[in-house]
């Protein structure tokens, strides 16, 4: 593990953010590739995976984003927490706006329940866009953290950035599976289902590069940017991931998955920071 951290320390931060999110994209593709081996999705397994995703995202929001954002903010007392409050709120509002505008359909929902502006787009595209909403704040978070390391902010570390990328990658695996398998069930070929599944994470490298560049160019925004990513991720968890995982009768499975995801992400972040 130390050799991986040493490798990323030698890279340009924008390039490091790109490589890290190419890794997370690759794990999305790996999850989507399960469509070649399975004909249908076990709902119990799926709900457990969704819970795991939520646990990773909540733990990452605090340990990797909010806590460092508060630590590197200037001032004391209530003044010190202002960047966290402002950034967190703006991040949540950003995803809220995207949720209202971007046409998408959550997994296992009917076409009548699609969200965003009205469109005649095919269900496969709408399902892919729903998972894409997850990946925008995830890619941004990784990029912002790498940018913070390059800017020399106390509280931002290469180990923390690598831990975040590893955690996001782990929960991207079930996300790729969650897109590809329902599409296969809708009658799409295995290859088309796989392609849509892995494409859901294509925004992560883009968001990561933009996040790293923005923080390096406008260094004072880093505490706000970290908490912005945290707010965006928390909105996704509460509005989408947790409700989806609780729809069927496997609520205990999804809850245990959530706990497991939280524990793993917390361990990675504290252990590698």
PDB file of C-alpha atoms in Angstrom:
ATOM      1  CA  UNK A   1       0.000   0.000   0.000  1.00  0.00           C
ATOM      2  CA  UNK A   2       2.859   2.375   0.798  1.00  0.00           C
ATOM      3  CA  UNK A   3       4.208   1.953  -2.739  1.00  0.00           C
ATOM      4  CA  UNK A   4       0.848   3.047  -4.156  1.00  0.00           C
ATOM      5  CA  UNK A   5       0.836   6.174  -1.996  1.00  0.00           C
ATOM      6  CA  UNK A   6       4.461   6.907  -2.971  1.00  0.00           C
ATOM      7  CA  UNK A   7       3.534   6.536  -6.639  1.00  0.00           C
ATOM      8  CA  UNK A   8       0.685   9.041  -6.388  1.00  0.00           C
ATOM      9  CA  UNK A   9       2.912  11.501  -4.498  1.00  0.00           C
ATOM     10  CA  UNK A  10       5.187  11.700  -7.527  1.00  0.00           C
ATOM     11  CA  UNK A  11       2.376  12.511  -9.960  1.00  0.00           C
ATOM     12  CA  UNK A  12       0.974  15.851 -11.007  1.00  0.00           C
ATOM     13  CA  UNK A  13      -2.207  16.218  -8.878  1.00  0.00           C
ATOM     14  CA  UNK A  14      -4.518  16.564 -11.876  1.00  0.00           C
ATOM     15  CA  UNK A  15      -2.983  13.441 -13.409  1.00  0.00           C
ATOM     16  CA  UNK A  16      -3.235  11.647 -10.052  1.00  0.00           C
ATOM     17  CA  UNK A  17      -6.946  12.532  -9.855  1.00  0.00           C
ATOM     18  CA  UNK A  18      -7.420  11.254 -13.399  1.00  0.00           C
ATOM     19  CA  UNK A  19      -5.660   7.943 -12.685  1.00  0.00           C
ATOM     20  CA  UNK A  20      -7.578   7.452  -9.437  1.00  0.00           C
ATOM     21  CA  UNK A  21     -10.939   7.942 -11.120  1.00  0.00           C
ATOM     22  CA  UNK A  22      -9.970   5.757 -14.071  1.00  0.00           C
ATOM     23  CA  UNK A  23      -9.527   3.088 -11.393  1.00  0.00           C
ATOM     24  CA  UNK A  24     -13.023   3.760 -10.005  1.00  0.00           C
ATOM     25  CA  UNK A  25     -14.422   3.723 -13.545  1.00  0.00           C
ATOM     26  CA  UNK A  26     -12.694   0.387 -14.130  1.00  0.00           C
ATOM     27  CA  UNK A  27     -14.383  -1.134 -11.086  1.00  0.00           C
ATOM     28  CA  UNK A  28     -17.735   0.101 -12.393  1.00  0.00           C
ATOM     29  CA  UNK A  29     -17.004  -1.727 -15.640  1.00  0.00           C
ATOM     30  CA  UNK A  30     -15.992  -4.824 -13.670  1.00  0.00           C
ATOM     31  CA  UNK A  31     -19.322  -4.776 -11.852  1.00  0.00           C
ATOM     32  CA  UNK A  32     -21.185  -4.308 -15.116  1.00  0.00           C
ATOM     33  CA  UNK A  33     -19.307  -7.277 -16.597  1.00  0.00           C
ATOM     34  CA  UNK A  34     -21.253  -9.597 -14.273  1.00  0.00           C
ATOM     35  CA  UNK A  35     -24.037  -9.335 -16.840  1.00  0.00           C
ATOM     36  CA  UNK A  36     -22.059 -11.831 -18.941  1.00  0.00           C
ATOM     37  CA  UNK A  37     -22.271 -14.450 -16.176  1.00  0.00           C
ATOM     38  CA  UNK A  38     -25.719 -14.005 -14.625  1.00  0.00           C
ATOM     39  CA  UNK A  39     -29.166 -13.979 -16.206  1.00  0.00           C
ATOM     40  CA  UNK A  40     -31.006 -12.130 -13.444  1.00  0.00           C
ATOM     41  CA  UNK A  41     -30.339 -10.084 -10.337  1.00  0.00           C
ATOM     42  CA  UNK A  42     -30.940 -11.475  -6.864  1.00  0.00           C
ATOM     43  CA  UNK A  43     -32.897  -8.774  -5.036  1.00  0.00           C
ATOM     44  CA  UNK A  44     -31.414  -9.685  -1.644  1.00  0.00           C
ATOM     45  CA  UNK A  45     -27.875  -9.291  -2.996  1.00  0.00           C
ATOM     46  CA  UNK A  46     -28.818  -6.089  -4.786  1.00  0.00           C
ATOM     47  CA  UNK A  47     -30.281  -4.489  -1.645  1.00  0.00           C
ATOM     48  CA  UNK A  48     -27.179  -5.461   0.316  1.00  0.00           C
ATOM     49  CA  UNK A  49     -25.001  -3.854  -2.350  1.00  0.00           C
ATOM     50  CA  UNK A  50     -27.099  -0.687  -2.300  1.00  0.00           C
ATOM     51  CA  UNK A  51     -26.754  -0.521   1.473  1.00  0.00           C
ATOM     52  CA  UNK A  52     -22.987  -0.983   1.149  1.00  0.00           C
ATOM     53  CA  UNK A  53     -22.865   1.889  -1.347  1.00  0.00           C
ATOM     54  CA  UNK A  54     -24.730   4.155   1.059  1.00  0.00           C
ATOM     55  CA  UNK A  55     -22.431   3.275   3.956  1.00  0.00           C
ATOM     56  CA  UNK A  56     -19.302   4.040   1.938  1.00  0.00           C
ATOM     57  CA  UNK A  57     -20.713   7.367   0.749  1.00  0.00           C
ATOM     58  CA  UNK A  58     -21.754   8.504   4.249  1.00  0.00           C
ATOM     59  CA  UNK A  59     -18.399   7.546   5.789  1.00  0.00           C
ATOM     60  CA  UNK A  60     -16.510   9.224   2.944  1.00  0.00           C
ATOM     61  CA  UNK A  61     -18.611  12.356   3.351  1.00  0.00           C
ATOM     62  CA  UNK A  62     -17.466  12.770   6.948  1.00  0.00           C
ATOM     63  CA  UNK A  63     -14.012  11.203   7.243  1.00  0.00           C
ATOM     64  CA  UNK A  64     -12.658  12.215   3.822  1.00  0.00           C
ATOM     65  CA  UNK A  65     -14.465  15.503   3.173  1.00  0.00           C
ATOM     66  CA  UNK A  66     -16.258  17.261   6.040  1.00  0.00           C
ATOM     67  CA  UNK A  67     -13.659  16.653   8.763  1.00  0.00           C
ATOM     68  CA  UNK A  68     -10.674  17.800   6.624  1.00  0.00           C
ATOM     69  CA  UNK A  69     -12.744  20.726   5.303  1.00  0.00           C
ATOM     70  CA  UNK A  70     -13.463  21.953   8.830  1.00  0.00           C
ATOM     71  CA  UNK A  71      -9.884  21.325   9.967  1.00  0.00           C
ATOM     72  CA  UNK A  72      -8.382  23.491   7.224  1.00  0.00           C
ATOM     73  CA  UNK A  73     -10.905  26.326   7.607  1.00  0.00           C
ATOM     74  CA  UNK A  74      -9.593  29.555   9.206  1.00  0.00           C
ATOM     75  CA  UNK A  75     -10.929  31.075  12.410  1.00  0.00           C
ATOM     76  CA  UNK A  76     -12.356  29.589  15.591  1.00  0.00           C
ATOM     77  CA  UNK A  77     -15.753  28.507  16.908  1.00  0.00           C
ATOM     78  CA  UNK A  78     -18.741  29.305  14.708  1.00  0.00           C
ATOM     79  CA  UNK A  79     -16.524  31.138  12.193  1.00  0.00           C
ATOM     80  CA  UNK A  80     -14.507  27.986  11.548  1.00  0.00           C
ATOM     81  CA  UNK A  81     -17.562  25.969  10.564  1.00  0.00           C
ATOM     82  CA  UNK A  82     -18.976  28.530   8.097  1.00  0.00           C
ATOM     83  CA  UNK A  83     -17.197  27.077   5.002  1.00  0.00           C
ATOM     84  CA  UNK A  84     -18.483  23.606   5.910  1.00  0.00           C
ATOM     85  CA  UNK A  85     -22.061  24.794   6.327  1.00  0.00           C
ATOM     86  CA  UNK A  86     -22.048  26.866   3.134  1.00  0.00           C
ATOM     87  CA  UNK A  87     -20.282  24.217   1.032  1.00  0.00           C
ATOM     88  CA  UNK A  88     -22.404  21.353   2.359  1.00  0.00           C
ATOM     89  CA  UNK A  89     -25.643  23.227   1.658  1.00  0.00           C
ATOM     90  CA  UNK A  90     -24.596  24.275  -1.843  1.00  0.00           C
ATOM     91  CA  UNK A  91     -23.546  20.714  -2.696  1.00  0.00           C
ATOM     92  CA  UNK A  92     -26.925  19.343  -1.663  1.00  0.00           C
ATOM     93  CA  UNK A  93     -28.738  22.085  -3.616  1.00  0.00           C
ATOM     94  CA  UNK A  94     -26.609  21.339  -6.686  1.00  0.00           C
ATOM     95  CA  UNK A  95     -27.691  17.687  -6.789  1.00  0.00           C
ATOM     96  CA  UNK A  96     -31.255  18.708  -5.914  1.00  0.00           C
ATOM     97  CA  UNK A  97     -31.290  20.924  -9.026  1.00  0.00           C
ATOM     98  CA  UNK A  98     -29.779  18.176 -11.188  1.00  0.00           C
ATOM     99  CA  UNK A  99     -32.342  15.734  -9.825  1.00  0.00           C
ATOM    100  CA  UNK A 100     -35.150  18.034 -10.966  1.00  0.00           C
ATOM    101  CA  UNK A 101     -33.642  18.798 -14.382  1.00  0.00           C
ATOM    102  CA  UNK A 102     -31.793  15.662 -15.559  1.00  0.00           C
ATOM    103  CA  UNK A 103     -34.162  12.970 -16.897  1.00  0.00           C
ATOM    104  CA  UNK A 104     -33.524   9.714 -15.024  1.00  0.00           C
ATOM    105  CA  UNK A 105     -35.169   6.599 -13.673  1.00  0.00           C
ATOM    106  CA  UNK A 106     -34.148   4.809 -10.492  1.00  0.00           C
ATOM    107  CA  UNK A 107     -33.520   1.061 -10.576  1.00  0.00           C
ATOM    108  CA  UNK A 108     -36.663  -1.073 -10.087  1.00  0.00           C
ATOM    109  CA  UNK A 109     -38.966   1.916 -10.648  1.00  0.00           C
ATOM    110  CA  UNK A 110     -41.648   2.050 -13.336  1.00  0.00           C
ATOM    111  CA  UNK A 111     -41.405   4.393 -16.325  1.00  0.00           C
ATOM    112  CA  UNK A 112     -44.302   6.380 -14.844  1.00  0.00           C
ATOM    113  CA  UNK A 113     -42.005   7.211 -11.905  1.00  0.00           C
ATOM    114  CA  UNK A 114     -39.190   8.757 -13.949  1.00  0.00           C
ATOM    115  CA  UNK A 115     -37.862  12.093 -12.699  1.00  0.00           C
ATOM    116  CA  UNK A 116     -36.504  15.281 -14.248  1.00  0.00           C
ATOM    117  CA  UNK A 117     -37.783  17.076 -17.320  1.00  0.00           C
ATOM    118  CA  UNK A 118     -40.168  15.134 -19.532  1.00  0.00           C
ATOM    119  CA  UNK A 119     -38.522  13.153 -22.310  1.00  0.00           C
ATOM    120  CA  UNK A 120     -39.107  10.197 -24.579  1.00  0.00           C
ATOM    121  CA  UNK A 121     -35.644   8.771 -23.972  1.00  0.00           C
ATOM    122  CA  UNK A 122     -35.367   4.995 -23.718  1.00  0.00           C
ATOM    123  CA  UNK A 123     -35.422   3.379 -20.271  1.00  0.00           C
ATOM    124  CA  UNK A 124     -31.818   2.230 -20.680  1.00  0.00           C
ATOM    125  CA  UNK A 125     -30.598   5.826 -20.950  1.00  0.00           C
ATOM    126  CA  UNK A 126     -32.722   6.954 -18.004  1.00  0.00           C
ATOM    127  CA  UNK A 127     -31.384   4.151 -15.785  1.00  0.00           C
ATOM    128  CA  UNK A 128     -27.806   5.019 -16.724  1.00  0.00           C
ATOM    129  CA  UNK A 129     -28.363   8.698 -15.955  1.00  0.00           C
ATOM    130  CA  UNK A 130     -29.729   7.822 -12.509  1.00  0.00           C
ATOM    131  CA  UNK A 131     -26.439   6.169 -11.514  1.00  0.00           C
ATOM    132  CA  UNK A 132     -24.492   8.945 -13.232  1.00  0.00           C
ATOM    133  CA  UNK A 133     -25.941  11.316 -10.623  1.00  0.00           C
ATOM    134  CA  UNK A 134     -24.045   9.303  -7.970  1.00  0.00           C
ATOM    135  CA  UNK A 135     -20.786   9.618  -9.785  1.00  0.00           C
ATOM    136  CA  UNK A 136     -20.597  13.380 -10.258  1.00  0.00           C
ATOM    137  CA  UNK A 137     -19.985  14.171  -6.551  1.00  0.00           C
ATOM    138  CA  UNK A 138     -17.782  11.090  -6.156  1.00  0.00           C
ATOM    139  CA  UNK A 139     -15.419  12.136  -8.949  1.00  0.00           C
ATOM    140  CA  UNK A 140     -15.447  15.725  -7.715  1.00  0.00           C
ATOM    141  CA  UNK A 141     -14.550  14.620  -4.179  1.00  0.00           C
ATOM    142  CA  UNK A 142     -11.499  12.660  -5.346  1.00  0.00           C
ATOM    143  CA  UNK A 143     -10.269  15.507  -7.546  1.00  0.00           C
ATOM    144  CA  UNK A 144     -10.742  18.144  -4.851  1.00  0.00           C
ATOM    145  CA  UNK A 145      -8.809  16.071  -2.313  1.00  0.00           C
ATOM    146  CA  UNK A 146      -5.856  15.548  -4.661  1.00  0.00           C
ATOM    147  CA  UNK A 147      -5.908  19.269  -5.461  1.00  0.00           C
ATOM    148  CA  UNK A 148      -5.860  20.059  -1.742  1.00  0.00           C
ATOM    149  CA  UNK A 149      -2.760  17.908  -1.255  1.00  0.00           C
ATOM    150  CA  UNK A 150      -0.974  19.772  -4.047  1.00  0.00           C
ATOM    151  CA  UNK A 151      -1.968  23.121  -2.518  1.00  0.00           C
ATOM    152  CA  UNK A 152      -0.369  22.029   0.769  1.00  0.00           C
ATOM    153  CA  UNK A 153      -3.473  22.354   2.944  1.00  0.00           C
ATOM    154  CA  UNK A 154      -3.200  20.810   6.401  1.00  0.00           C
ATOM    155  CA  UNK A 155      -5.688  17.951   6.708  1.00  0.00           C
ATOM    156  CA  UNK A 156      -5.391  16.894   3.050  1.00  0.00           C
ATOM    157  CA  UNK A 157      -3.123  13.890   2.449  1.00  0.00           C
ATOM    158  CA  UNK A 158      -2.266  11.569  -0.403  1.00  0.00           C
ATOM    159  CA  UNK A 159      -3.201   8.639   1.826  1.00  0.00           C
ATOM    160  CA  UNK A 160      -6.638  10.138   2.398  1.00  0.00           C
ATOM    161  CA  UNK A 161      -7.125  10.767  -1.319  1.00  0.00           C
ATOM    162  CA  UNK A 162      -6.074   7.202  -2.176  1.00  0.00           C
ATOM    163  CA  UNK A 163      -8.363   5.830   0.558  1.00  0.00           C
ATOM    164  CA  UNK A 164     -11.277   7.809  -0.863  1.00  0.00           C
ATOM    165  CA  UNK A 165     -10.579   6.494  -4.373  1.00  0.00           C
ATOM    166  CA  UNK A 166     -10.428   2.921  -3.051  1.00  0.00           C
ATOM    167  CA  UNK A 167     -13.701   3.317  -1.148  1.00  0.00           C
ATOM    168  CA  UNK A 168     -15.488   4.901  -4.105  1.00  0.00           C
ATOM    169  CA  UNK A 169     -14.123   2.160  -6.351  1.00  0.00           C
ATOM    170  CA  UNK A 170     -15.455  -0.566  -4.035  1.00  0.00           C
ATOM    171  CA  UNK A 171     -18.967   0.867  -4.076  1.00  0.00           C
ATOM    172  CA  UNK A 172     -18.803   1.515  -7.838  1.00  0.00           C
ATOM    173  CA  UNK A 173     -18.595  -2.227  -8.411  1.00  0.00           C
ATOM    174  CA  UNK A 174     -22.215  -2.848  -7.323  1.00  0.00           C
ATOM    175  CA  UNK A 175     -23.321   0.323  -9.128  1.00  0.00           C
ATOM    176  CA  UNK A 176     -22.130  -1.056 -12.466  1.00  0.00           C
ATOM    177  CA  UNK A 177     -23.959  -4.278 -11.657  1.00  0.00           C
ATOM    178  CA  UNK A 178     -27.074  -2.297 -10.657  1.00  0.00           C
ATOM    179  CA  UNK A 179     -27.285  -0.664 -14.084  1.00  0.00           C
ATOM    180  CA  UNK A 180     -26.335  -3.594 -16.304  1.00  0.00           C
ATOM    181  CA  UNK A 181     -28.543  -6.308 -14.811  1.00  0.00           C
ATOM    182  CA  UNK A 182     -31.893  -4.482 -14.995  1.00  0.00           C
ATOM    183  CA  UNK A 183     -31.120  -3.509 -18.586  1.00  0.00           C
ATOM    184  CA  UNK A 184     -30.445  -7.147 -19.400  1.00  0.00           C
ATOM    185  CA  UNK A 185     -33.799  -7.960 -17.805  1.00  0.00           C
ATOM    186  CA  UNK A 186     -35.415  -5.401 -20.118  1.00  0.00           C
ATOM    187  CA  UNK A 187     -34.204  -7.387 -23.137  1.00  0.00           C
ATOM    188  CA  UNK A 188     -30.991  -5.574 -24.075  1.00  0.00           C
ATOM    189  CA  UNK A 189     -28.078  -7.692 -25.243  1.00  0.00           C
ATOM    190  CA  UNK A 190     -25.288  -8.479 -22.778  1.00  0.00           C
ATOM    191  CA  UNK A 191     -22.880  -6.162 -24.597  1.00  0.00           C
ATOM    192  CA  UNK A 192     -25.289  -3.217 -24.634  1.00  0.00           C
ATOM    193  CA  UNK A 193     -26.154  -3.772 -20.982  1.00  0.00           C
ATOM    194  CA  UNK A 194     -22.449  -3.843 -20.110  1.00  0.00           C
ATOM    195  CA  UNK A 195     -21.729  -0.687 -22.114  1.00  0.00           C
ATOM    196  CA  UNK A 196     -24.505   1.276 -20.430  1.00  0.00           C
ATOM    197  CA  UNK A 197     -23.368   0.003 -17.033  1.00  0.00           C
ATOM    198  CA  UNK A 198     -19.777   1.131 -17.388  1.00  0.00           C
ATOM    199  CA  UNK A 199     -20.727   4.416 -19.079  1.00  0.00           C
ATOM    200  CA  UNK A 200     -22.522   5.499 -15.914  1.00  0.00           C
ATOM    201  CA  UNK A 201     -19.095   6.255 -14.362  1.00  0.00           C
ATOM    202  CA  UNK A 202     -17.604   8.174 -17.285  1.00  0.00           C
ATOM    203  CA  UNK A 203     -18.304  11.468 -15.503  1.00  0.00           C
ATOM    204  CA  UNK A 204     -15.997  10.598 -12.607  1.00  0.00           C
ATOM    205  CA  UNK A 205     -12.662  11.303 -14.380  1.00  0.00           C
ATOM    206  CA  UNK A 206     -14.128  14.494 -15.854  1.00  0.00           C
ATOM    207  CA  UNK A 207     -15.392  15.760 -12.488  1.00  0.00           C
ATOM    208  CA  UNK A 208     -12.129  14.749 -10.773  1.00  0.00           C
ATOM    209  CA  UNK A 209      -9.908  16.658 -13.211  1.00  0.00           C
ATOM    210  CA  UNK A 210     -12.112  19.746 -12.974  1.00  0.00           C
ATOM    211  CA  UNK A 211     -12.155  19.545  -9.166  1.00  0.00           C
ATOM    212  CA  UNK A 212      -8.362  19.204  -8.859  1.00  0.00           C
ATOM    213  CA  UNK A 213      -7.748  22.036 -11.317  1.00  0.00           C
ATOM    214  CA  UNK A 214     -10.254  24.359  -9.611  1.00  0.00           C
ATOM    215  CA  UNK A 215      -8.766  23.857  -6.153  1.00  0.00           C
ATOM    216  CA  UNK A 216      -5.197  24.376  -7.379  1.00  0.00           C
ATOM    217  CA  UNK A 217      -6.231  27.524  -9.257  1.00  0.00           C
ATOM    218  CA  UNK A 218      -8.464  28.994  -6.548  1.00  0.00           C
ATOM    219  CA  UNK A 219      -6.919  27.648  -3.334  1.00  0.00           C
ATOM    220  CA  UNK A 220      -9.187  29.491  -0.846  1.00  0.00           C
ATOM    221  CA  UNK A 221     -12.208  27.523  -2.103  1.00  0.00           C
ATOM    222  CA  UNK A 222     -10.823  24.158  -0.930  1.00  0.00           C
ATOM    223  CA  UNK A 223     -12.745  23.918   2.393  1.00  0.00           C
ATOM    224  CA  UNK A 224     -15.924  24.912   0.564  1.00  0.00           C
ATOM    225  CA  UNK A 225     -15.224  22.450  -2.266  1.00  0.00           C
ATOM    226  CA  UNK A 226     -14.633  19.503   0.080  1.00  0.00           C
ATOM    227  CA  UNK A 227     -17.880  20.162   1.939  1.00  0.00           C
ATOM    228  CA  UNK A 228     -19.699  20.815  -1.352  1.00  0.00           C
ATOM    229  CA  UNK A 229     -18.798  17.274  -2.449  1.00  0.00           C
ATOM    230  CA  UNK A 230     -19.910  15.944   0.957  1.00  0.00           C
ATOM    231  CA  UNK A 231     -23.295  17.667   0.697  1.00  0.00           C
ATOM    232  CA  UNK A 232     -23.806  16.350  -2.815  1.00  0.00           C
ATOM    233  CA  UNK A 233     -23.004  12.793  -1.735  1.00  0.00           C
ATOM    234  CA  UNK A 234     -25.263  12.953   1.316  1.00  0.00           C
ATOM    235  CA  UNK A 235     -28.175  14.178  -0.800  1.00  0.00           C
ATOM    236  CA  UNK A 236     -27.747  11.203  -3.125  1.00  0.00           C
ATOM    237  CA  UNK A 237     -27.640   8.766  -0.199  1.00  0.00           C
ATOM    238  CA  UNK A 238     -30.745  10.099   1.554  1.00  0.00           C
ATOM    239  CA  UNK A 239     -32.817  10.848  -1.547  1.00  0.00           C
ATOM    240  CA  UNK A 240     -31.951   7.797  -3.604  1.00  0.00           C
ATOM    241  CA  UNK A 241     -29.666   5.057  -2.262  1.00  0.00           C
ATOM    242  CA  UNK A 242     -31.311   4.365   1.111  1.00  0.00           C
ATOM    243  CA  UNK A 243     -34.943   4.523  -0.159  1.00  0.00           C
ATOM    244  CA  UNK A 244     -34.109   2.160  -3.036  1.00  0.00           C
ATOM    245  CA  UNK A 245     -32.453  -0.316  -0.663  1.00  0.00           C
ATOM    246  CA  UNK A 246     -35.527  -0.363   1.597  1.00  0.00           C
ATOM    247  CA  UNK A 247     -38.208  -0.999  -1.033  1.00  0.00           C
ATOM    248  CA  UNK A 248     -38.449  -4.758  -0.635  1.00  0.00           C
ATOM    249  CA  UNK A 249     -38.492  -7.090   2.380  1.00  0.00           C
ATOM    250  CA  UNK A 250     -34.685  -7.243   2.749  1.00  0.00           C
ATOM    251  CA  UNK A 251     -34.319  -4.118   4.869  1.00  0.00           C
ATOM    252  CA  UNK A 252     -32.102  -5.876   7.429  1.00  0.00           C
ATOM    253  CA  UNK A 253     -29.737  -7.023   4.666  1.00  0.00           C
ATOM    254  CA  UNK A 254     -29.437  -3.530   3.223  1.00  0.00           C
ATOM    255  CA  UNK A 255     -28.902  -2.067   6.702  1.00  0.00           C
ATOM    256  CA  UNK A 256     -26.103  -4.549   7.430  1.00  0.00           C
ATOM    257  CA  UNK A 257     -24.620  -3.696   4.042  1.00  0.00           C
ATOM    258  CA  UNK A 258     -24.701  -0.018   5.023  1.00  0.00           C
ATOM    259  CA  UNK A 259     -22.914  -0.729   8.305  1.00  0.00           C
ATOM    260  CA  UNK A 260     -20.298  -2.828   6.516  1.00  0.00           C
ATOM    261  CA  UNK A 261     -19.668  -0.135   3.905  1.00  0.00           C
ATOM    262  CA  UNK A 262     -19.320   2.535   6.575  1.00  0.00           C
ATOM    263  CA  UNK A 263     -16.848   0.442   8.579  1.00  0.00           C
ATOM    264  CA  UNK A 264     -14.685  -0.344   5.557  1.00  0.00           C
ATOM    265  CA  UNK A 265     -14.542   3.272   4.358  1.00  0.00           C
ATOM    266  CA  UNK A 266     -13.808   4.534   7.874  1.00  0.00           C
ATOM    267  CA  UNK A 267     -11.015   1.987   8.260  1.00  0.00           C
ATOM    268  CA  UNK A 268      -9.461   2.896   4.901  1.00  0.00           C
ATOM    269  CA  UNK A 269      -9.585   6.614   5.588  1.00  0.00           C
ATOM    270  CA  UNK A 270      -8.188   6.501   9.124  1.00  0.00           C
ATOM    271  CA  UNK A 271      -5.646   3.796   8.303  1.00  0.00           C
ATOM    272  CA  UNK A 272      -4.217   5.498   5.218  1.00  0.00           C
ATOM    273  CA  UNK A 273      -4.544   9.178   6.203  1.00  0.00           C
TER     274      UNK A 273
END
